[in-house]
């Protein structure tokens, strides 16, 4: 009898131990503070008439606990799916596209488990918002993807005439990413790859200046996907923004140096150590330049200050 009780206790412990370990992965565990960033603010000459707008296209329903370690399950967060329109005299740019007209079909392409735990509300697509504003789509130079997951590329198919700018690493990921990049393959746009032909930028080893004036500078930030990027935007009024894609889902990931909980980063991140490395780079930048606006792709608070078109 005693032996049977011990066996039951051992079996119970074997069940509870992994659950306790999983639960602990949601607890706050800040990454070590990075070394101070000595770099000065990078030079930029954004032209007059340059402007930045948000195009919110919908939300998914999550909690802070899902987004970063230390977040509360009782803190609901609507993860925004928002495109950003950058108007520039040499050609406008969309940073990501959010939900497109065919979002329902695109959502069905996602793995079953993801669909089972995800609900979303759709808004007007970026294309519909541009049409309603009377925007001349021939002004669009391209769509700059922070990365190629479904919720960033769903609207790409609404702009068949517009080149989509990606790194060569992300282009390969689109072809080889299975269901995770099925929507990017369905869109079948004209992809243009670019190289990081510039020097170091704010602690990132390479960069690419899209217009040559410092107004939009792209740096490599692999980890979430192989070719993820961060886009730094400088406006004529002196305001600067860092569109960090899914490096962090909410800004606390950077400001509190909290990575995603184990379960989320296991399924979401291709290379968690590189995500961690780039989180710390951005944390150093945020400390060095507190006026820089961090724009995680799914943080509604980050987009709140941007005007709509």
XYZ file of C-alpha atoms in Angstrom:
309
model
C 0.000 0.000 0.000
C 2.787 2.380 0.944
C 4.641 1.457 -2.231
C 1.520 2.215 -4.297
C 1.125 5.611 -2.613
C 4.748 6.463 -3.361
C 4.291 5.520 -6.996
C 1.224 7.757 -7.233
C 3.139 10.644 -5.653
C 6.011 10.153 -8.097
C 3.576 10.094 -11.013
C 1.884 13.259 -9.725
C 5.247 14.985 -9.362
C 6.151 14.013 -12.920
C 2.958 15.694 -14.137
C 3.187 18.804 -11.939
C 6.887 19.537 -12.467
C 6.578 20.445 -16.175
C 3.454 22.498 -15.421
C 5.303 24.390 -12.700
C 8.200 24.977 -15.077
C 5.810 26.261 -17.753
C 4.074 28.559 -15.252
C 7.415 29.956 -14.100
C 8.259 30.951 -17.671
C 5.551 33.624 -17.446
C 7.203 35.271 -14.433
C 9.265 38.422 -14.862
C 12.915 37.702 -15.621
C 14.590 40.825 -17.032
C 17.550 40.254 -19.284
C 20.841 41.771 -18.055
C 21.171 45.478 -18.723
C 23.197 46.092 -21.887
C 26.332 48.211 -21.973
C 25.566 51.915 -22.495
C 25.374 52.972 -26.141
C 27.945 55.707 -26.886
C 26.692 56.520 -30.392
C 25.391 60.022 -31.114
C 22.061 60.530 -32.830
C 22.583 59.525 -36.478
C 22.611 62.280 -39.073
C 19.424 62.622 -41.107
C 18.076 65.177 -43.590
C 14.402 64.252 -44.013
C 12.896 66.397 -46.755
C 10.081 68.888 -46.227
C 6.731 67.291 -46.946
C 7.713 63.945 -45.484
C 4.946 62.602 -43.219
C 3.944 59.452 -41.337
C 0.439 57.987 -40.956
C -1.087 54.891 -39.398
C -3.521 52.609 -41.236
C -5.098 50.333 -38.595
C -6.596 47.229 -40.187
C -7.788 45.137 -37.218
C -6.781 43.485 -33.966
C -6.236 40.091 -32.396
C -7.184 39.557 -28.762
C -4.417 38.591 -26.327
C -3.157 39.429 -22.853
C 0.033 41.037 -21.606
C 1.134 37.628 -20.276
C 1.205 36.301 -23.826
C 3.446 39.171 -24.979
C 6.265 39.359 -22.445
C 7.471 37.729 -19.257
C 5.963 39.425 -16.239
C 2.831 40.501 -18.086
C -0.494 39.793 -16.425
C -3.161 37.421 -17.686
C -5.639 39.969 -16.310
C -4.266 42.706 -18.571
C -6.078 42.342 -21.920
C -4.216 43.667 -24.914
C -5.651 44.089 -28.384
C -2.727 43.374 -30.675
C -3.066 45.926 -33.445
C -2.506 45.015 -37.080
C -1.458 48.367 -38.491
C 0.312 49.483 -41.632
C 2.354 52.679 -41.609
C 2.404 55.003 -44.600
C 5.546 57.105 -45.001
C 5.121 59.923 -47.493
C 8.407 60.961 -49.089
C 8.999 63.219 -52.110
C 10.974 60.441 -53.811
C 8.186 57.897 -53.429
C 5.966 56.753 -50.586
C 6.419 53.590 -48.585
C 4.164 51.231 -46.649
C 5.793 49.565 -43.659
C 3.901 46.234 -43.463
C 0.285 45.971 -44.593
C -1.722 44.455 -41.731
C -4.932 42.634 -42.614
C -5.903 42.710 -46.271
C -9.210 42.290 -48.057
C -8.766 38.490 -48.052
C -7.860 38.141 -44.388
C -10.447 35.401 -43.752
C -8.887 33.167 -46.404
C -5.416 34.036 -45.182
C -6.294 33.144 -41.602
C -7.438 29.700 -42.736
C -3.914 29.041 -44.000
C -2.525 29.175 -40.471
C -1.859 26.007 -38.410
C -4.863 24.582 -36.551
C -3.481 25.171 -33.063
C -2.806 28.835 -33.847
C -6.334 29.290 -35.194
C -7.763 27.577 -32.127
C -6.248 30.129 -29.745
C -6.623 33.219 -31.940
C -9.610 35.469 -32.485
C -9.520 38.691 -34.433
C -11.620 41.649 -35.502
C -11.041 42.982 -38.976
C -11.172 46.632 -39.928
C -10.766 48.315 -43.279
C -7.717 47.167 -45.191
C -4.888 49.576 -45.948
C -5.907 49.578 -49.610
C -9.489 50.495 -48.719
C -8.319 53.314 -46.475
C -6.072 54.728 -49.178
C -8.906 54.569 -51.694
C -11.283 56.320 -49.285
C -8.732 59.107 -48.793
C -8.348 59.594 -52.544
C -4.723 58.560 -52.355
C -2.843 58.219 -55.658
C -1.377 54.704 -55.472
C 1.175 55.486 -58.159
C 3.014 57.396 -55.420
C 3.846 54.123 -53.649
C 7.483 53.211 -54.207
C 7.212 49.954 -52.310
C 6.067 47.919 -49.329
C 8.780 47.390 -46.729
C 8.153 44.207 -44.733
C 9.506 43.947 -41.215
C 9.044 40.211 -41.799
C 6.822 37.848 -43.783
C 4.306 36.435 -41.301
C 0.624 36.379 -42.266
C -0.519 39.398 -40.255
C 2.146 41.605 -41.855
C 1.658 40.493 -45.464
C -2.096 39.869 -45.717
C -2.611 43.219 -47.444
C 0.210 42.717 -49.947
C -2.118 41.050 -52.461
C -4.197 44.272 -52.521
C -1.213 46.049 -54.122
C -0.212 43.788 -57.032
C 1.560 46.638 -58.807
C 3.770 47.634 -55.852
C 7.220 46.046 -55.260
C 7.702 44.346 -51.893
C 11.086 45.022 -50.292
C 12.646 42.168 -48.310
C 16.083 40.931 -47.361
C 17.471 37.957 -49.243
C 17.214 35.908 -46.010
C 13.506 36.711 -45.715
C 12.963 35.951 -49.389
C 14.334 32.439 -48.816
C 12.195 32.114 -45.697
C 9.091 32.947 -47.728
C 9.832 30.020 -50.016
C 10.868 27.593 -47.279
C 8.703 28.635 -44.318
C 5.855 26.160 -44.830
C 2.482 27.250 -43.467
C 4.047 30.194 -41.626
C 4.735 31.940 -44.929
C 1.885 30.490 -46.998
C 0.160 33.890 -47.162
C 3.351 35.562 -48.406
C 3.516 32.971 -51.198
C -0.189 33.368 -51.993
C 0.257 37.106 -52.459
C 2.684 36.405 -55.333
C 3.943 39.974 -55.521
C 7.059 41.313 -57.139
C 9.685 40.907 -54.440
C 12.765 43.114 -54.498
C 15.692 42.158 -52.287
C 18.087 44.723 -50.909
C 21.518 44.468 -49.322
C 22.840 46.023 -46.147
C 25.383 48.182 -47.909
C 25.849 50.767 -45.151
C 27.912 50.782 -42.017
C 26.980 50.334 -38.375
C 23.901 52.150 -37.098
C 23.121 52.581 -33.401
C 24.893 49.400 -32.393
C 23.596 47.311 -35.289
C 26.507 46.106 -37.429
C 24.995 46.967 -40.841
C 22.389 49.242 -42.352
C 20.623 50.253 -45.554
C 19.572 53.858 -46.175
C 16.527 53.623 -48.436
C 16.612 57.205 -49.720
C 20.188 58.181 -48.963
C 19.071 61.007 -46.666
C 18.838 59.188 -43.340
C 15.051 59.476 -43.254
C 14.450 55.699 -43.429
C 17.294 53.439 -42.368
C 16.845 49.672 -42.191
C 18.969 47.388 -40.007
C 19.017 43.575 -39.819
C 17.330 42.108 -36.737
C 17.072 38.350 -37.376
C 15.663 35.949 -34.837
C 11.892 36.125 -35.007
C 12.360 35.224 -38.666
C 15.675 34.837 -40.525
C 15.327 38.166 -42.343
C 13.491 40.349 -39.824
C 14.416 44.029 -39.895
C 13.956 47.236 -37.924
C 13.150 50.467 -39.762
C 14.254 53.765 -38.224
C 12.242 56.748 -39.481
C 13.266 60.395 -39.007
C 10.750 63.179 -39.752
C 11.432 66.845 -40.587
C 9.983 67.935 -37.220
C 12.754 66.034 -35.422
C 10.627 63.115 -34.276
C 12.166 59.691 -34.710
C 10.575 56.265 -34.706
C 11.822 52.673 -34.590
C 9.482 50.193 -36.273
C 10.723 47.007 -34.627
C 8.272 44.538 -36.172
C 7.827 41.495 -33.925
C 11.147 41.819 -32.143
C 8.804 42.605 -29.238
C 5.030 42.314 -29.357
C 4.600 45.057 -26.762
C 7.045 47.805 -25.812
C 7.678 46.292 -22.353
C 9.693 43.647 -24.153
C 12.253 46.379 -24.843
C 11.782 48.855 -21.992
C 11.691 46.103 -19.336
C 14.040 43.764 -21.254
C 11.523 40.934 -21.064
C 11.496 38.301 -23.775
C 8.414 36.353 -24.746
C 7.302 33.546 -22.402
C 8.855 30.185 -23.221
C 5.793 28.785 -24.977
C 5.335 31.875 -27.171
C 8.957 32.197 -28.191
C 9.244 28.448 -28.847
C 6.473 28.609 -31.433
C 7.012 32.172 -32.701
C 10.774 32.695 -32.874
C 13.095 30.913 -35.274
C 16.191 31.845 -33.248
C 15.391 33.001 -29.670
C 19.030 33.813 -28.748
C 19.245 36.282 -31.641
C 15.929 37.824 -30.611
C 17.417 38.275 -27.144
C 20.538 39.882 -28.614
C 18.515 42.381 -30.647
C 16.168 43.121 -27.748
C 19.192 44.235 -25.763
C 20.435 46.351 -28.661
C 17.104 48.139 -28.784
C 17.005 48.462 -24.993
C 20.365 50.272 -25.143
C 19.032 52.560 -27.881
C 15.838 53.312 -25.932
C 17.895 54.236 -22.862
C 20.275 56.414 -24.889
C 17.480 58.180 -26.793
C 14.359 58.321 -24.590
C 12.534 60.541 -27.102
C 12.718 57.816 -29.757
C 9.251 56.310 -30.231
C 9.364 52.520 -30.152
C 6.782 50.984 -32.471
C 6.325 47.244 -31.945
C 4.060 46.108 -34.753
C 1.264 44.957 -32.421
C 1.340 47.627 -29.695
C -1.673 49.907 -30.103
C -0.144 52.454 -27.722
C 2.807 52.956 -30.052
C 0.552 53.894 -32.970
C -1.839 56.044 -30.931
C 0.112 59.256 -31.481
C 0.299 58.803 -35.252
C -2.407 60.482 -37.357
C -4.646 58.410 -39.593
C -4.768 59.262 -43.259
